[in-house]
């Protein structure tokens, strides 16, 4: 059976740091490309949605061989992105209807720290997806979007086991001191049961219909778990 999967992606090309400067970013290549290839190779359909329907920007750092795991892997990621027509024809996030899809996936990169964390359409979609029982997968920095589900300070994700990019990993890439806030800290404030694995290693957590991954290396593992339930 063919499933329809909604990829909710950042529309941001930069992340505003606490001193007001803009750090060039977007979505992380592996977090889009690995699940996209896994889903489409299995015959499933992907639709991309972004705030205002803007074409997502890839974080060029994620295509550097030293960040991607070698020149061959970097080239493969670039080829997948280049061939993915869906990413060049995104729908507006405000137009995305949960009933049209069998699963929802949020890839990360620092971009969601700029736009999705306070996007009301992302908040509504996440809340509806969690309540629907449909598979909902969120990886790396994309759990920032969970912050948009707060109503009067309360989130439906409170109490769920969740992982995401850790403070230690943010420190290791050198951006923690410059960040306005850190994702791990904010998620704990949200009331989730934050859990983590080793730095940079694949680590995923499943709690009911919520699937989360810690870092870019977790994206392929998260996609494999979704494929098992689709």
Coordinates of N, CA and C in Angstrom, one line a residue:
X1 N 0.8 -1.2 0.0 CA 0.0 0.0 0.0 C 0.9 1.3 0.0
X2 N 0.5 2.2 -0.8 CA 1.2 3.5 -0.9 C 0.7 4.4 0.2
X3 N 1.6 4.9 1.0 CA 1.3 5.9 2.0 C 1.7 7.3 1.6
X4 N 1.0 8.3 2.1 CA 1.3 9.7 1.8 C 1.9 10.3 3.1
X5 N 3.1 10.8 2.9 CA 3.9 11.3 4.1 C 4.1 12.8 3.9
X6 N 3.7 13.6 4.9 CA 4.0 15.0 4.9 C 5.3 15.4 5.5
X7 N 6.2 16.0 4.8 CA 7.4 16.5 5.4 C 7.2 18.0 5.7
X8 N 7.2 18.3 7.0 CA 7.1 19.7 7.4 C 8.5 20.3 7.6
X9 N 8.9 21.3 6.8 CA 10.3 21.8 6.8 C 10.4 23.2 7.1
X10 N 11.5 23.6 7.6 CA 11.8 25.0 7.8 C 11.8 25.8 6.6
X11 N 11.4 27.1 6.7 CA 11.5 28.0 5.5 C 12.6 29.0 5.8
X12 N 13.3 28.9 6.9 CA 14.4 29.8 7.3 C 15.7 29.5 6.6
X13 N 16.4 30.5 6.2 CA 17.7 30.4 5.7 C 18.8 30.8 6.6
X14 N 18.4 31.3 7.8 CA 19.3 31.7 8.8 C 18.7 31.5 10.2
X15 N 19.6 31.6 11.2 CA 19.2 31.5 12.6 C 19.7 32.7 13.3
X16 N 18.8 33.5 13.9 CA 19.3 34.7 14.6 C 19.9 34.3 16.0
X17 N 21.1 34.7 16.2 CA 21.8 34.5 17.4 C 21.5 35.6 18.4
X18 N 22.0 35.3 19.7 CA 21.5 36.3 20.7 C 22.1 37.7 20.6
X19 N 23.2 37.8 19.8 CA 23.7 39.1 19.6 C 23.1 39.8 18.4
X20 N 22.1 39.1 17.8 CA 21.4 39.7 16.6 C 21.9 39.4 15.3
X21 N 23.1 38.7 15.3 CA 23.7 38.3 14.0 C 23.0 37.1 13.4
X22 N 23.1 36.9 12.1 CA 22.4 35.8 11.4 C 23.4 34.7 11.1
X23 N 23.1 33.5 11.5 CA 23.9 32.4 11.2 C 23.3 31.6 10.0
X24 N 24.0 31.5 8.9 CA 23.4 30.9 7.7 C 23.1 29.4 8.0
X25 N 21.9 29.0 7.7 CA 21.5 27.6 8.0 C 20.3 27.2 7.1
X26 N 19.4 26.4 7.5 CA 18.3 25.9 6.7 C 18.0 24.5 7.3
X27 N 17.7 23.6 6.4 CA 17.5 22.2 6.8 C 18.8 21.4 6.6
X28 N 19.0 20.4 7.4 CA 20.2 19.5 7.3 C 20.0 18.5 6.3
X29 N 20.9 18.4 5.3 CA 20.7 17.5 4.1 C 20.4 16.1 4.5
X30 N 21.1 15.5 5.3 CA 20.9 14.0 5.7 C 19.5 13.8 6.2
X31 N 19.0 14.8 7.0 CA 17.7 14.6 7.7 C 16.5 14.7 6.7
X32 N 16.7 15.3 5.6 CA 15.7 15.3 4.5 C 16.0 14.1 3.6
X33 N 17.3 14.0 3.1 CA 17.6 13.0 2.0 C 17.4 11.6 2.4
X34 N 17.9 11.2 3.6 CA 17.9 9.8 4.0 C 16.5 9.3 4.1
X35 N 15.6 10.0 4.9 CA 14.2 9.5 4.9 C 13.5 9.6 3.6
X36 N 13.7 10.7 2.8 CA 13.1 10.9 1.5 C 13.4 9.7 0.6
X37 N 14.6 9.3 0.6 CA 15.0 8.1 -0.3 C 14.4 6.8 0.2
X38 N 14.4 6.7 1.6 CA 13.8 5.4 2.1 C 12.3 5.3 1.8
X39 N 11.6 6.4 2.0 CA 10.1 6.4 1.7 C 9.8 6.3 0.2
X40 N 10.5 7.0 -0.6 CA 10.2 7.0 -2.0 C 10.6 5.7 -2.7
X41 N 11.8 5.1 -2.2 CA 12.2 3.8 -2.7 C 11.2 2.7 -2.3
X42 N 10.5 2.9 -1.2 CA 9.4 2.0 -0.8 C 8.1 2.2 -1.5
X43 N 8.1 3.2 -2.4 CA 6.8 3.5 -3.1 C 5.9 4.5 -2.5
X44 N 6.3 5.1 -1.4 CA 5.4 6.1 -0.8 C 5.5 7.5 -1.4
X45 N 4.5 8.3 -1.2 CA 4.5 9.6 -1.7 C 4.8 10.6 -0.7
X46 N 5.7 11.6 -1.1 CA 6.1 12.7 -0.1 C 5.6 14.0 -0.6
X47 N 5.0 14.8 0.3 CA 4.7 16.2 0.1 C 5.4 17.0 1.1
X48 N 6.0 18.1 0.6 CA 6.7 19.0 1.4 C 5.9 20.3 1.7
X49 N 5.8 20.7 3.0 CA 5.1 21.9 3.4 C 6.1 22.8 4.2
X50 N 6.0 24.1 3.9 CA 6.9 25.1 4.6 C 6.0 26.3 5.0
X51 N 6.4 27.1 5.9 CA 5.7 28.3 6.2 C 5.7 29.2 4.9
X52 N 4.5 29.6 4.5 CA 4.4 30.5 3.3 C 4.7 29.8 2.0
X53 N 5.0 28.5 2.1 CA 5.3 27.7 0.8 C 6.6 28.1 0.2
X54 N 7.6 28.6 1.0 CA 8.9 29.0 0.5 C 9.7 27.7 0.2
X55 N 10.5 27.7 -0.8 CA 11.4 26.6 -1.1 C 12.5 26.5 0.0
X56 N 12.6 25.3 0.6 CA 13.5 25.2 1.7 C 15.0 25.4 1.3
X57 N 15.8 25.9 2.2 CA 17.2 26.1 1.9 C 18.0 25.1 2.6
X58 N 18.9 24.4 1.9 CA 19.8 23.4 2.5 C 20.9 24.1 3.2
X59 N 21.2 23.7 4.4 CA 22.4 24.2 5.1 C 23.6 23.6 4.4
X60 N 24.4 24.5 3.8 CA 25.5 24.1 3.0 C 26.6 23.3 3.8
X61 N 26.6 23.6 5.1 CA 27.6 22.9 5.9 C 27.3 21.4 5.9
X62 N 26.0 21.1 5.8 CA 25.6 19.7 5.8 C 26.0 18.9 4.6
X63 N 26.5 19.6 3.5 CA 26.9 18.9 2.3 C 28.4 18.9 2.2
X64 N 29.1 19.4 3.2 CA 30.6 19.3 3.3 C 31.0 17.9 3.5
X65 N 31.9 17.4 2.8 CA 32.4 16.0 3.0 C 32.7 15.6 4.5
X66 N 33.3 16.6 5.2 CA 33.7 16.3 6.6 C 32.5 16.2 7.5
X67 N 31.4 16.9 7.1 CA 30.2 16.8 7.9 C 29.2 15.7 7.5
X68 N 29.3 15.3 6.2 CA 28.4 14.4 5.7 C 28.9 12.9 5.8
X69 N 30.1 12.8 6.2 CA 30.7 11.4 6.3 C 31.5 11.0 5.1
X70 N 32.0 11.9 4.4 CA 32.9 11.6 3.2 C 32.3 12.2 1.9
X71 N 33.2 12.3 0.9 CA 32.9 13.0 -0.3 C 31.8 12.2 -1.1
X72 N 31.9 10.9 -1.0 CA 30.9 10.1 -1.7 C 29.5 10.2 -1.1
X73 N 29.4 10.3 0.2 CA 28.1 10.4 0.9 C 27.6 11.8 0.6
X74 N 28.4 12.8 0.6 CA 28.0 14.2 0.3 C 27.4 14.3 -1.1
X75 N 28.1 13.7 -2.0 CA 27.6 13.7 -3.4 C 26.2 13.0 -3.5
X76 N 26.1 11.9 -2.8 CA 24.8 11.1 -2.8 C 23.7 12.0 -2.3
X77 N 24.0 12.7 -1.1 CA 22.9 13.5 -0.5 C 22.5 14.6 -1.5
X78 N 23.5 15.2 -2.1 CA 23.3 16.3 -3.1 C 22.4 15.8 -4.3
X79 N 22.7 14.6 -4.7 CA 22.0 14.1 -5.9 C 20.5 13.8 -5.5
X80 N 20.3 13.3 -4.3 CA 18.9 13.0 -3.8 C 18.2 14.3 -3.7
X81 N 18.8 15.3 -3.2 CA 18.1 16.6 -3.1 C 17.8 17.2 -4.4
X82 N 18.8 17.1 -5.3 CA 18.6 17.6 -6.7 C 17.5 16.9 -7.4
X83 N 17.3 15.7 -7.2 CA 16.3 14.9 -7.9 C 14.9 15.0 -7.2
X84 N 14.8 15.5 -6.1 CA 13.5 15.6 -5.3 C 12.7 16.7 -5.8
X85 N 11.8 16.5 -6.7 CA 10.9 17.6 -7.2 C 10.1 18.2 -6.1
X86 N 9.7 17.3 -5.1 CA 8.7 17.8 -4.1 C 9.3 18.9 -3.3
X87 N 10.6 19.0 -3.1 CA 11.2 20.0 -2.3 C 11.2 21.4 -3.0
X88 N 11.1 21.3 -4.3 CA 11.0 22.6 -5.1 C 9.6 23.1 -5.3
X89 N 8.6 22.3 -4.9 CA 7.2 22.6 -5.1 C 6.4 22.4 -3.7
X90 N 6.9 23.1 -2.7 CA 6.2 22.9 -1.4 C 4.9 23.6 -1.3
X91 N 4.0 23.0 -0.5 CA 2.7 23.7 -0.3 C 2.9 24.6 0.9
X92 N 1.9 25.4 1.1 CA 2.0 26.3 2.3 C 1.6 25.4 3.6
X93 N 2.3 25.6 4.6 CA 2.0 24.8 5.8 C 0.6 25.1 6.3
X94 N 0.1 26.3 6.1 CA -1.2 26.6 6.6 C -2.3 25.9 5.8
X95 N -1.9 25.4 4.6 CA -2.9 24.6 3.8 C -2.8 23.1 4.0
X96 N -1.8 22.7 4.8 CA -1.7 21.2 5.0 C -2.8 20.7 5.9
X97 N -3.5 19.6 5.4 CA -4.6 19.0 6.1 C -4.1 17.6 6.6
X98 N -4.1 17.4 7.8 CA -3.7 16.1 8.4 C -4.4 14.9 7.8
X99 N -5.7 15.1 7.5 CA -6.5 14.0 7.0 C -6.0 13.5 5.6
X100 N -5.2 14.3 4.9 CA -4.7 13.9 3.6 C -3.4 13.0 3.7
X101 N -2.9 12.8 4.9 CA -1.6 12.1 5.0 C -1.7 10.9 6.0
X102 N -0.8 10.0 5.8 CA -0.8 8.8 6.7 C 0.3 8.9 7.8
X103 N 1.2 9.9 7.6 CA 2.3 10.1 8.6 C 2.8 11.5 8.3
X104 N 3.4 12.0 9.4 CA 4.0 13.4 9.3 C 5.5 13.3 9.8
X105 N 6.4 14.0 9.1 CA 7.8 13.9 9.5 C 8.4 15.3 9.4
X106 N 9.1 15.7 10.5 CA 9.8 17.0 10.6 C 11.3 16.8 10.6
X107 N 12.0 17.1 9.5 CA 13.4 17.1 9.5 C 13.9 18.4 10.2
X108 N 15.2 18.3 10.6 CA 15.7 19.4 11.4 C 16.8 20.2 10.6
X109 N 17.9 20.6 11.3 CA 18.7 21.7 10.9 C 18.4 22.8 11.9
X110 N 19.2 23.8 11.9 CA 19.0 24.9 12.8 C 17.8 25.8 12.4
X111 N 17.3 25.6 11.1 CA 16.2 26.4 10.7 C 15.0 26.4 11.6
X112 N 14.5 25.3 12.0 CA 13.3 25.3 12.9 C 13.5 26.1 14.2
X113 N 14.7 26.4 14.6 CA 15.0 27.2 15.8 C 14.7 28.7 15.4
X114 N 14.5 29.0 14.2 CA 14.2 30.3 13.7 C 12.7 30.5 13.5
X115 N 12.1 29.5 12.8 CA 10.7 29.8 12.4 C 9.7 28.8 13.0
X116 N 10.0 27.5 13.0 CA 8.9 26.6 13.4 C 8.6 26.6 14.9
X117 N 9.5 27.1 15.7 CA 9.4 27.0 17.2 C 8.2 27.9 17.6
X118 N 7.8 28.9 16.8 CA 6.7 29.7 17.2 C 5.7 29.8 16.1
X119 N 5.6 28.8 15.2 CA 4.7 28.9 14.1 C 3.4 28.2 14.5
X120 N 2.3 29.0 14.5 CA 1.0 28.4 15.0 C 0.5 27.3 14.1
X121 N 0.8 27.3 12.8 CA 0.4 26.2 11.9 C 1.1 24.9 12.3
X122 N 2.4 25.1 12.5 CA 3.2 23.9 13.0 C 2.6 23.3 14.3
X123 N 2.3 24.3 15.2 CA 1.7 23.8 16.5 C 0.4 23.1 16.4
X124 N -0.5 23.6 15.5 CA -1.8 23.0 15.3 C -1.6 21.6 14.7
X125 N -0.7 21.5 13.7 CA -0.5 20.3 13.0 C 0.0 19.2 13.9
X126 N 1.0 19.6 14.7 CA 1.6 18.7 15.6 C 0.6 18.2 16.7
X127 N -0.2 19.1 17.2 CA -1.2 18.7 18.2 C -2.2 17.8 17.6
X128 N -2.6 18.0 16.3 CA -3.6 17.2 15.7 C -3.0 15.8 15.3
X129 N -1.8 15.8 14.9 CA -1.1 14.5 14.5 C -0.9 13.7 15.8
X130 N -0.5 14.3 16.9 CA -0.4 13.5 18.1 C -1.7 12.9 18.5
X131 N -2.8 13.6 18.4 CA -4.1 13.1 18.9 C -4.6 12.1 17.9
X132 N -4.2 12.1 16.6 CA -4.8 11.3 15.6 C -4.3 9.8 15.7
X133 N -3.2 9.6 16.3 CA -2.6 8.2 16.4 C -1.8 7.9 15.2
X134 N -1.7 8.8 14.2 CA -0.9 8.6 13.0 C 0.6 8.7 13.4
X135 N 1.5 8.0 12.7 CA 2.9 8.2 13.0 C 3.4 9.6 12.8
X136 N 4.0 10.1 13.9 CA 4.6 11.5 13.9 C 6.1 11.4 14.2
X137 N 6.9 11.8 13.3 CA 8.4 11.7 13.5 C 9.0 13.1 13.5
X138 N 9.9 13.3 14.4 CA 10.6 14.6 14.5 C 12.0 14.4 14.9
X139 N 13.0 15.0 14.2 CA 14.4 14.7 14.4 C 15.2 15.9 14.6
X140 N 16.2 15.7 15.5 CA 17.3 16.7 15.7 C 16.9 18.0 16.3
X141 N 16.9 19.1 15.5 CA 16.5 20.4 15.9 C 15.0 20.6 15.7
X142 N 14.4 19.8 14.9 CA 12.9 20.0 14.6 C 12.0 19.9 15.8
X143 N 12.4 19.2 16.9 CA 11.5 19.2 18.1 C 11.3 20.6 18.6
X144 N 12.1 21.6 18.1 CA 11.8 23.0 18.5 C 10.4 23.4 18.1
X145 N 9.8 22.7 17.1 CA 8.4 23.0 16.7 C 7.4 22.6 17.8
X146 N 7.8 21.7 18.7 CA 6.9 21.3 19.8 C 6.6 22.5 20.7
X147 N 7.5 23.4 20.7 CA 7.3 24.6 21.6 C 6.1 25.4 21.1
X148 N 5.8 25.3 19.8 CA 4.6 26.0 19.2 C 3.3 25.4 19.6
X149 N 3.3 24.2 20.3 CA 2.0 23.6 20.7 C 1.5 24.1 22.1
X150 N 2.3 25.0 22.7 CA 1.9 25.5 24.0 C 0.6 26.4 24.0
X151 N -0.3 26.0 24.8 CA -1.5 26.9 25.0 C -1.6 27.2 26.5
X152 N -1.4 28.5 26.7 CA -1.4 29.0 28.1 C -0.3 28.2 28.9
X153 N 0.8 28.0 28.2 CA 2.0 27.4 28.9 C 1.9 25.9 29.0
X154 N 0.9 25.2 28.4 CA 0.7 23.8 28.6 C 0.8 23.1 27.2
X155 N 1.5 22.1 27.0 CA 1.7 21.4 25.7 C 1.1 19.9 25.8
X156 N 0.4 19.4 24.8 CA 0.0 18.0 24.8 C 1.1 17.0 24.8
X157 N 2.4 17.5 24.5 CA 3.5 16.6 24.5 C 4.1 16.4 25.8
X158 N 3.7 17.2 26.8 CA 4.2 17.0 28.2 C 4.0 15.6 28.6
X159 N 5.0 15.0 29.2 CA 5.0 13.6 29.7 C 5.4 12.6 28.7
X160 N 5.5 13.0 27.4 CA 6.0 12.1 26.4 C 7.5 11.9 26.4
X161 N 8.0 10.7 26.2 CA 9.4 10.5 26.1 C 9.9 11.1 24.7
X162 N 10.9 11.9 24.8 CA 11.4 12.7 23.6 C 12.9 12.8 23.6
X163 N 13.5 12.7 22.4 CA 14.9 13.0 22.3 C 15.0 14.1 21.2
X164 N 16.2 14.8 21.2 CA 16.5 15.9 20.3 C 18.0 16.2 20.4
X165 N 18.4 17.1 19.6 CA 19.8 17.6 19.6 C 20.1 18.1 21.0
X166 N 21.2 17.6 21.6 CA 21.5 17.8 23.0 C 22.3 19.1 23.2
X167 N 22.3 19.6 24.5 CA 23.2 20.7 24.8 C 24.6 20.4 24.5
X168 N 25.1 19.1 24.8 CA 26.4 18.7 24.6 C 26.8 18.8 23.1
X169 N 25.9 18.4 22.3 CA 26.1 18.4 20.8 C 26.2 19.9 20.3
X170 N 25.3 20.7 20.9 CA 25.3 22.1 20.5 C 26.6 22.8 21.0
X171 N 27.1 22.4 22.1 CA 28.4 22.9 22.6 C 29.5 22.4 21.7
X172 N 29.5 21.2 21.2 CA 30.5 20.6 20.4 C 30.6 21.3 19.0
X173 N 29.5 21.8 18.5 CA 29.5 22.5 17.2 C 29.9 24.0 17.4
X174 N 30.0 24.4 18.7 CA 30.4 25.8 19.0 C 29.3 26.8 19.0
X175 N 28.1 26.4 18.9 CA 27.0 27.4 18.8 C 26.2 27.7 20.1
X176 N 26.4 26.8 21.1 CA 25.7 26.9 22.3 C 25.9 28.3 23.0
X177 N 27.1 28.8 23.1 CA 27.3 30.1 23.8 C 26.6 31.3 23.0
X178 N 26.3 31.1 21.7 CA 25.7 32.2 20.9 C 24.2 32.1 20.8
X179 N 23.7 30.9 21.2 CA 22.2 30.7 21.0 C 21.4 31.5 22.0
X180 N 20.2 31.9 21.5 CA 19.3 32.6 22.4 C 18.7 31.7 23.4
X181 N 18.6 30.4 23.0 CA 18.1 29.4 24.0 C 18.6 28.0 23.4
X182 N 18.6 27.0 24.3 CA 19.0 25.7 23.9 C 17.9 24.8 23.8
X183 N 17.8 23.9 22.8 CA 16.7 23.1 22.6 C 16.4 22.1 23.7
X184 N 17.4 21.5 24.2 CA 17.2 20.5 25.3 C 16.6 21.2 26.5
X185 N 17.1 22.4 26.9 CA 16.6 23.1 28.0 C 15.1 23.5 27.8
X186 N 14.7 23.9 26.6 CA 13.4 24.4 26.4 C 12.4 23.2 26.4
X187 N 12.8 22.0 25.8 CA 12.0 20.9 25.8 C 11.7 20.4 27.3
X188 N 12.7 20.4 28.1 CA 12.5 20.0 29.5 C 11.5 21.0 30.2
X189 N 11.7 22.3 29.8 CA 10.7 23.2 30.4 C 9.3 23.0 29.9
X190 N 9.2 22.4 28.7 CA 7.9 22.1 28.1 C 7.2 20.9 28.9
X191 N 8.0 20.1 29.6 CA 7.4 19.1 30.4 C 7.6 17.7 29.8
X192 N 8.4 17.6 28.7 CA 8.6 16.2 28.1 C 9.6 15.5 29.0
X193 N 9.6 14.2 28.8 CA 10.6 13.3 29.5 C 11.8 13.2 28.5
X194 N 12.8 14.1 28.7 CA 13.9 14.2 27.7 C 14.8 13.0 28.0
X195 N 15.2 12.3 26.9 CA 16.2 11.2 27.0 C 17.2 11.4 25.9
X196 N 18.3 10.7 26.1 CA 19.4 10.9 25.1 C 20.3 9.7 25.0
X197 N 21.0 9.6 23.9 CA 22.0 8.6 23.7 C 23.4 9.2 23.6
X198 N 24.3 8.5 23.0 CA 25.7 9.1 22.9 C 25.7 10.2 21.8
X199 N 26.6 11.1 22.0 CA 26.8 12.2 21.0 C 27.0 11.6 19.6
X200 N 26.3 12.2 18.6 CA 26.5 11.9 17.2 C 26.1 10.5 16.8
X201 N 25.7 9.6 17.7 CA 25.3 8.3 17.4 C 23.8 8.2 17.1
X202 N 23.4 7.3 16.3 CA 21.9 7.2 16.1 C 21.2 6.8 17.4
X203 N 20.2 7.6 17.7 CA 19.4 7.3 18.9 C 18.0 7.8 18.6
X204 N 17.0 6.8 18.8 CA 15.6 7.1 18.5 C 14.8 6.7 19.7
X205 N 13.7 7.4 19.9 CA 12.8 7.1 21.0 C 11.4 7.0 20.4
X206 N 10.6 6.0 20.8 CA 9.2 5.8 20.4 C 8.3 5.8 21.7
X207 N 7.4 6.7 21.7 CA 6.4 6.8 22.7 C 5.0 6.9 22.1
X208 N 4.3 5.9 22.2 CA 3.0 5.8 21.5 C 3.2 6.1 20.0
X209 N 2.5 7.1 19.4 CA 2.7 7.3 18.0 C 3.8 8.4 17.7
X210 N 4.5 8.8 18.7 CA 5.6 9.8 18.5 C 6.9 9.2 18.4
X211 N 7.6 9.5 17.3 CA 9.0 9.0 17.0 C 9.9 10.2 17.0
X212 N 11.0 10.2 17.8 CA 11.9 11.3 17.8 C 13.3 10.7 17.6
X213 N 14.2 11.5 17.0 CA 15.6 11.2 16.8 C 16.5 12.3 17.3
X214 N 17.7 11.9 17.8 CA 18.5 12.9 18.5 C 19.3 13.8 17.6
X215 N 19.8 13.3 16.5 CA 20.7 14.0 15.7 C 20.7 13.6 14.2
X216 N 21.5 14.2 13.3 CA 21.4 13.8 11.9 C 21.5 12.3 11.7
X217 N 22.4 11.7 12.4 CA 22.7 10.2 12.2 C 21.4 9.4 12.6
X218 N 20.5 10.0 13.3 CA 19.3 9.3 13.7 C 18.2 9.3 12.6
X219 N 18.3 10.1 11.6 CA 17.2 10.3 10.6 C 16.9 9.0 9.9
X220 N 17.9 8.3 9.4 CA 17.7 7.0 8.7 C 17.0 6.0 9.5
X221 N 17.5 5.9 10.8 CA 16.9 4.9 11.7 C 15.4 5.3 12.0
X222 N 15.1 6.6 12.1 CA 13.8 7.0 12.3 C 12.9 6.6 11.2
X223 N 13.4 6.8 9.9 CA 12.7 6.5 8.7 C 12.4 5.0 8.7
X224 N 13.4 4.2 9.1 CA 13.2 2.7 9.1 C 12.1 2.3 10.0
X225 N 12.0 3.0 11.2 CA 10.9 2.7 12.2 C 9.6 3.1 11.6
X226 N 9.5 4.2 10.9 CA 8.2 4.6 10.3 C 7.8 3.6 9.2
X227 N 8.8 3.2 8.4 CA 8.4 2.2 7.4 C 7.8 0.9 7.9
X228 N 8.3 0.5 9.1 CA 7.7 -0.7 9.7 C 6.3 -0.6 10.1
X229 N 5.8 0.7 10.4 CA 4.4 0.8 10.8 C 3.5 1.4 9.7
X230 N 4.1 1.8 8.6 CA 3.2 2.3 7.5 C 2.6 1.1 6.7

